[in-house]
């Protein structure tokens, strides 16, 4: 059973910072692309940032220059450093990963972690 477990969410004031983590556990061979998505109330889930196994990154325009995605392949973990947070960043943040198991690659989602930016 493969699981993605997020942590690090919480309540922060505008202009503040948070660091999200997502660790993959279970039986698998390797992890390919990993990423973070978010869903605000009443809105569709949207991409925040992605990172390949070779550390190529991609960001949504709304977070460029403020958020940084990184990964530690030895820990099967992806991180999202969020700086200069704005109220519009409030959402549930979900981890996503393409995980290789034997001869197949399966896409997995975490359960999400709430980020609330408010004064």
PDB file of C-alpha atoms in Angstrom:
ATOM      1  CA  UNK A   1       0.000   0.000   0.000  1.00  0.00           C
ATOM      2  CA  UNK A   2       1.495   3.325  -1.087  1.00  0.00           C
ATOM      3  CA  UNK A   3       0.591   6.465   0.826  1.00  0.00           C
ATOM      4  CA  UNK A   4       1.394  10.153   0.513  1.00  0.00           C
ATOM      5  CA  UNK A   5       1.150  12.032   3.789  1.00  0.00           C
ATOM      6  CA  UNK A   6       1.271  15.824   3.909  1.00  0.00           C
ATOM      7  CA  UNK A   7       2.227  17.939   6.898  1.00  0.00           C
ATOM      8  CA  UNK A   8       3.068  21.527   7.726  1.00  0.00           C
ATOM      9  CA  UNK A   9      -0.190  23.319   7.058  1.00  0.00           C
ATOM     10  CA  UNK A  10      -1.748  25.789   9.446  1.00  0.00           C
ATOM     11  CA  UNK A  11      -2.815  29.365  10.066  1.00  0.00           C
ATOM     12  CA  UNK A  12      -0.415  32.159   9.122  1.00  0.00           C
ATOM     13  CA  UNK A  13      -0.691  35.915   8.782  1.00  0.00           C
ATOM     14  CA  UNK A  14      -0.362  37.630   5.396  1.00  0.00           C
ATOM     15  CA  UNK A  15       3.298  38.002   4.507  1.00  0.00           C
ATOM     16  CA  UNK A  16       4.245  34.973   6.564  1.00  0.00           C
ATOM     17  CA  UNK A  17       5.801  31.658   5.580  1.00  0.00           C
ATOM     18  CA  UNK A  18       5.005  27.980   5.814  1.00  0.00           C
ATOM     19  CA  UNK A  19       6.804  24.849   4.696  1.00  0.00           C
ATOM     20  CA  UNK A  20       4.790  21.860   3.569  1.00  0.00           C
ATOM     21  CA  UNK A  21       6.186  18.347   3.441  1.00  0.00           C
ATOM     22  CA  UNK A  22       4.887  15.224   1.764  1.00  0.00           C
ATOM     23  CA  UNK A  23       6.399  11.813   2.398  1.00  0.00           C
ATOM     24  CA  UNK A  24       5.714   8.698   0.376  1.00  0.00           C
ATOM     25  CA  UNK A  25       5.599   5.386   2.186  1.00  0.00           C
ATOM     26  CA  UNK A  26       4.948   1.792   1.227  1.00  0.00           C
ATOM     27  CA  UNK A  27       6.375  -0.600  -1.283  1.00  0.00           C
ATOM     28  CA  UNK A  28       7.543   0.861  -4.599  1.00  0.00           C
ATOM     29  CA  UNK A  29      10.580   1.063  -6.851  1.00  0.00           C
ATOM     30  CA  UNK A  30      10.941   4.786  -7.415  1.00  0.00           C
ATOM     31  CA  UNK A  31       9.138   8.105  -7.630  1.00  0.00           C
ATOM     32  CA  UNK A  32       9.042  10.063 -10.854  1.00  0.00           C
ATOM     33  CA  UNK A  33       7.358  13.469 -10.922  1.00  0.00           C
ATOM     34  CA  UNK A  34       6.018  14.998  -7.726  1.00  0.00           C
ATOM     35  CA  UNK A  35       3.922  18.070  -7.221  1.00  0.00           C
ATOM     36  CA  UNK A  36       1.645  20.237  -5.156  1.00  0.00           C
ATOM     37  CA  UNK A  37      -1.897  21.251  -6.040  1.00  0.00           C
ATOM     38  CA  UNK A  38      -4.444  23.295  -4.119  1.00  0.00           C
ATOM     39  CA  UNK A  39      -8.176  23.699  -3.924  1.00  0.00           C
ATOM     40  CA  UNK A  40      -9.878  26.724  -2.451  1.00  0.00           C
ATOM     41  CA  UNK A  41     -13.541  26.656  -1.363  1.00  0.00           C
ATOM     42  CA  UNK A  42     -15.831  26.778  -4.377  1.00  0.00           C
ATOM     43  CA  UNK A  43     -12.971  26.463  -6.837  1.00  0.00           C
ATOM     44  CA  UNK A  44     -11.433  23.669  -8.846  1.00  0.00           C
ATOM     45  CA  UNK A  45      -8.157  22.036  -7.869  1.00  0.00           C
ATOM     46  CA  UNK A  46      -5.229  23.819  -9.495  1.00  0.00           C
ATOM     47  CA  UNK A  47      -1.547  23.153 -10.018  1.00  0.00           C
ATOM     48  CA  UNK A  48       0.847  24.966  -7.707  1.00  0.00           C
ATOM     49  CA  UNK A  49       4.225  23.470  -8.582  1.00  0.00           C
ATOM     50  CA  UNK A  50       5.808  20.310  -9.926  1.00  0.00           C
ATOM     51  CA  UNK A  51       9.289  18.818  -9.853  1.00  0.00           C
ATOM     52  CA  UNK A  52      10.802  15.990 -11.855  1.00  0.00           C
ATOM     53  CA  UNK A  53      13.156  13.391 -10.491  1.00  0.00           C
ATOM     54  CA  UNK A  54      15.949  15.401 -12.066  1.00  0.00           C
ATOM     55  CA  UNK A  55      14.813  18.571 -10.230  1.00  0.00           C
ATOM     56  CA  UNK A  56      13.254  20.363 -13.196  1.00  0.00           C
ATOM     57  CA  UNK A  57      10.573  22.622 -11.712  1.00  0.00           C
ATOM     58  CA  UNK A  58       7.400  24.271 -12.932  1.00  0.00           C
ATOM     59  CA  UNK A  59       5.246  26.838 -11.116  1.00  0.00           C
ATOM     60  CA  UNK A  60       1.858  28.441 -11.474  1.00  0.00           C
ATOM     61  CA  UNK A  61       2.208  32.116 -12.372  1.00  0.00           C
ATOM     62  CA  UNK A  62       0.410  33.092  -9.166  1.00  0.00           C
ATOM     63  CA  UNK A  63       3.167  31.628  -6.961  1.00  0.00           C
ATOM     64  CA  UNK A  64       6.319  32.296  -8.997  1.00  0.00           C
ATOM     65  CA  UNK A  65       8.927  34.087  -6.933  1.00  0.00           C
ATOM     66  CA  UNK A  66       7.157  33.268  -3.665  1.00  0.00           C
ATOM     67  CA  UNK A  67       6.997  29.452  -3.519  1.00  0.00           C
ATOM     68  CA  UNK A  68       9.822  26.958  -3.955  1.00  0.00           C
ATOM     69  CA  UNK A  69       9.367  23.232  -4.562  1.00  0.00           C
ATOM     70  CA  UNK A  70      12.148  20.786  -3.753  1.00  0.00           C
ATOM     71  CA  UNK A  71      12.567  17.089  -3.102  1.00  0.00           C
ATOM     72  CA  UNK A  72      14.795  14.670  -1.233  1.00  0.00           C
ATOM     73  CA  UNK A  73      14.888  11.392  -3.111  1.00  0.00           C
ATOM     74  CA  UNK A  74      16.656   9.642  -0.227  1.00  0.00           C
ATOM     75  CA  UNK A  75      13.639  10.406   1.972  1.00  0.00           C
ATOM     76  CA  UNK A  76      10.963  10.038  -0.732  1.00  0.00           C
ATOM     77  CA  UNK A  77       9.784  13.497   0.273  1.00  0.00           C
ATOM     78  CA  UNK A  78       8.732  16.634  -1.564  1.00  0.00           C
ATOM     79  CA  UNK A  79       8.625  20.076   0.040  1.00  0.00           C
ATOM     80  CA  UNK A  80       6.899  23.358  -0.694  1.00  0.00           C
ATOM     81  CA  UNK A  81       8.412  26.455   0.865  1.00  0.00           C
ATOM     82  CA  UNK A  82       5.801  29.203   0.795  1.00  0.00           C
ATOM     83  CA  UNK A  83       6.874  32.788   1.454  1.00  0.00           C
ATOM     84  CA  UNK A  84       5.060  36.119   1.268  1.00  0.00           C
ATOM     85  CA  UNK A  85       1.761  34.335   1.715  1.00  0.00           C
ATOM     86  CA  UNK A  86      -1.434  36.088   0.658  1.00  0.00           C
ATOM     87  CA  UNK A  87      -5.056  35.501   1.707  1.00  0.00           C
ATOM     88  CA  UNK A  88      -5.722  34.137  -1.788  1.00  0.00           C
ATOM     89  CA  UNK A  89      -3.262  31.319  -1.056  1.00  0.00           C
ATOM     90  CA  UNK A  90      -5.777  29.911   1.416  1.00  0.00           C
ATOM     91  CA  UNK A  91      -6.696  26.405   0.295  1.00  0.00           C
ATOM     92  CA  UNK A  92      -6.274  22.726   0.955  1.00  0.00           C
ATOM     93  CA  UNK A  93      -2.901  21.733  -0.461  1.00  0.00           C
ATOM     94  CA  UNK A  94      -2.527  18.268  -1.956  1.00  0.00           C
ATOM     95  CA  UNK A  95       0.589  16.287  -2.733  1.00  0.00           C
ATOM     96  CA  UNK A  96       0.754  14.283  -5.954  1.00  0.00           C
ATOM     97  CA  UNK A  97       3.276  11.771  -7.225  1.00  0.00           C
ATOM     98  CA  UNK A  98       3.851   9.302 -10.050  1.00  0.00           C
ATOM     99  CA  UNK A  99       5.137   6.197  -8.324  1.00  0.00           C
ATOM    100  CA  UNK A 100       6.648   3.245 -10.089  1.00  0.00           C
ATOM    101  CA  UNK A 101       5.574  -0.140  -8.805  1.00  0.00           C
ATOM    102  CA  UNK A 102       7.047  -3.162 -10.621  1.00  0.00           C
ATOM    103  CA  UNK A 103       6.101  -2.666 -14.297  1.00  0.00           C
ATOM    104  CA  UNK A 104       3.523   0.076 -13.854  1.00  0.00           C
ATOM    105  CA  UNK A 105       3.501   3.723 -12.809  1.00  0.00           C
ATOM    106  CA  UNK A 106       0.556   4.852 -10.710  1.00  0.00           C
ATOM    107  CA  UNK A 107      -0.495   8.390  -9.836  1.00  0.00           C
ATOM    108  CA  UNK A 108      -1.211   8.974  -6.154  1.00  0.00           C
ATOM    109  CA  UNK A 109      -2.748  11.816  -4.153  1.00  0.00           C
ATOM    110  CA  UNK A 110      -2.364  12.715  -0.515  1.00  0.00           C
ATOM    111  CA  UNK A 111      -5.340  13.623   1.656  1.00  0.00           C
ATOM    112  CA  UNK A 112      -4.399  17.286   1.828  1.00  0.00           C
ATOM    113  CA  UNK A 113      -3.342  19.817   4.426  1.00  0.00           C
ATOM    114  CA  UNK A 114      -5.156  23.075   5.152  1.00  0.00           C
ATOM    115  CA  UNK A 115      -3.343  26.377   4.690  1.00  0.00           C
ATOM    116  CA  UNK A 116      -5.143  29.467   5.933  1.00  0.00           C
ATOM    117  CA  UNK A 117      -3.702  32.948   5.424  1.00  0.00           C
ATOM    118  CA  UNK A 118      -5.526  35.476   7.541  1.00  0.00           C
ATOM    119  CA  UNK A 119      -4.912  38.290   9.979  1.00  0.00           C
TER     120      UNK A 119
END
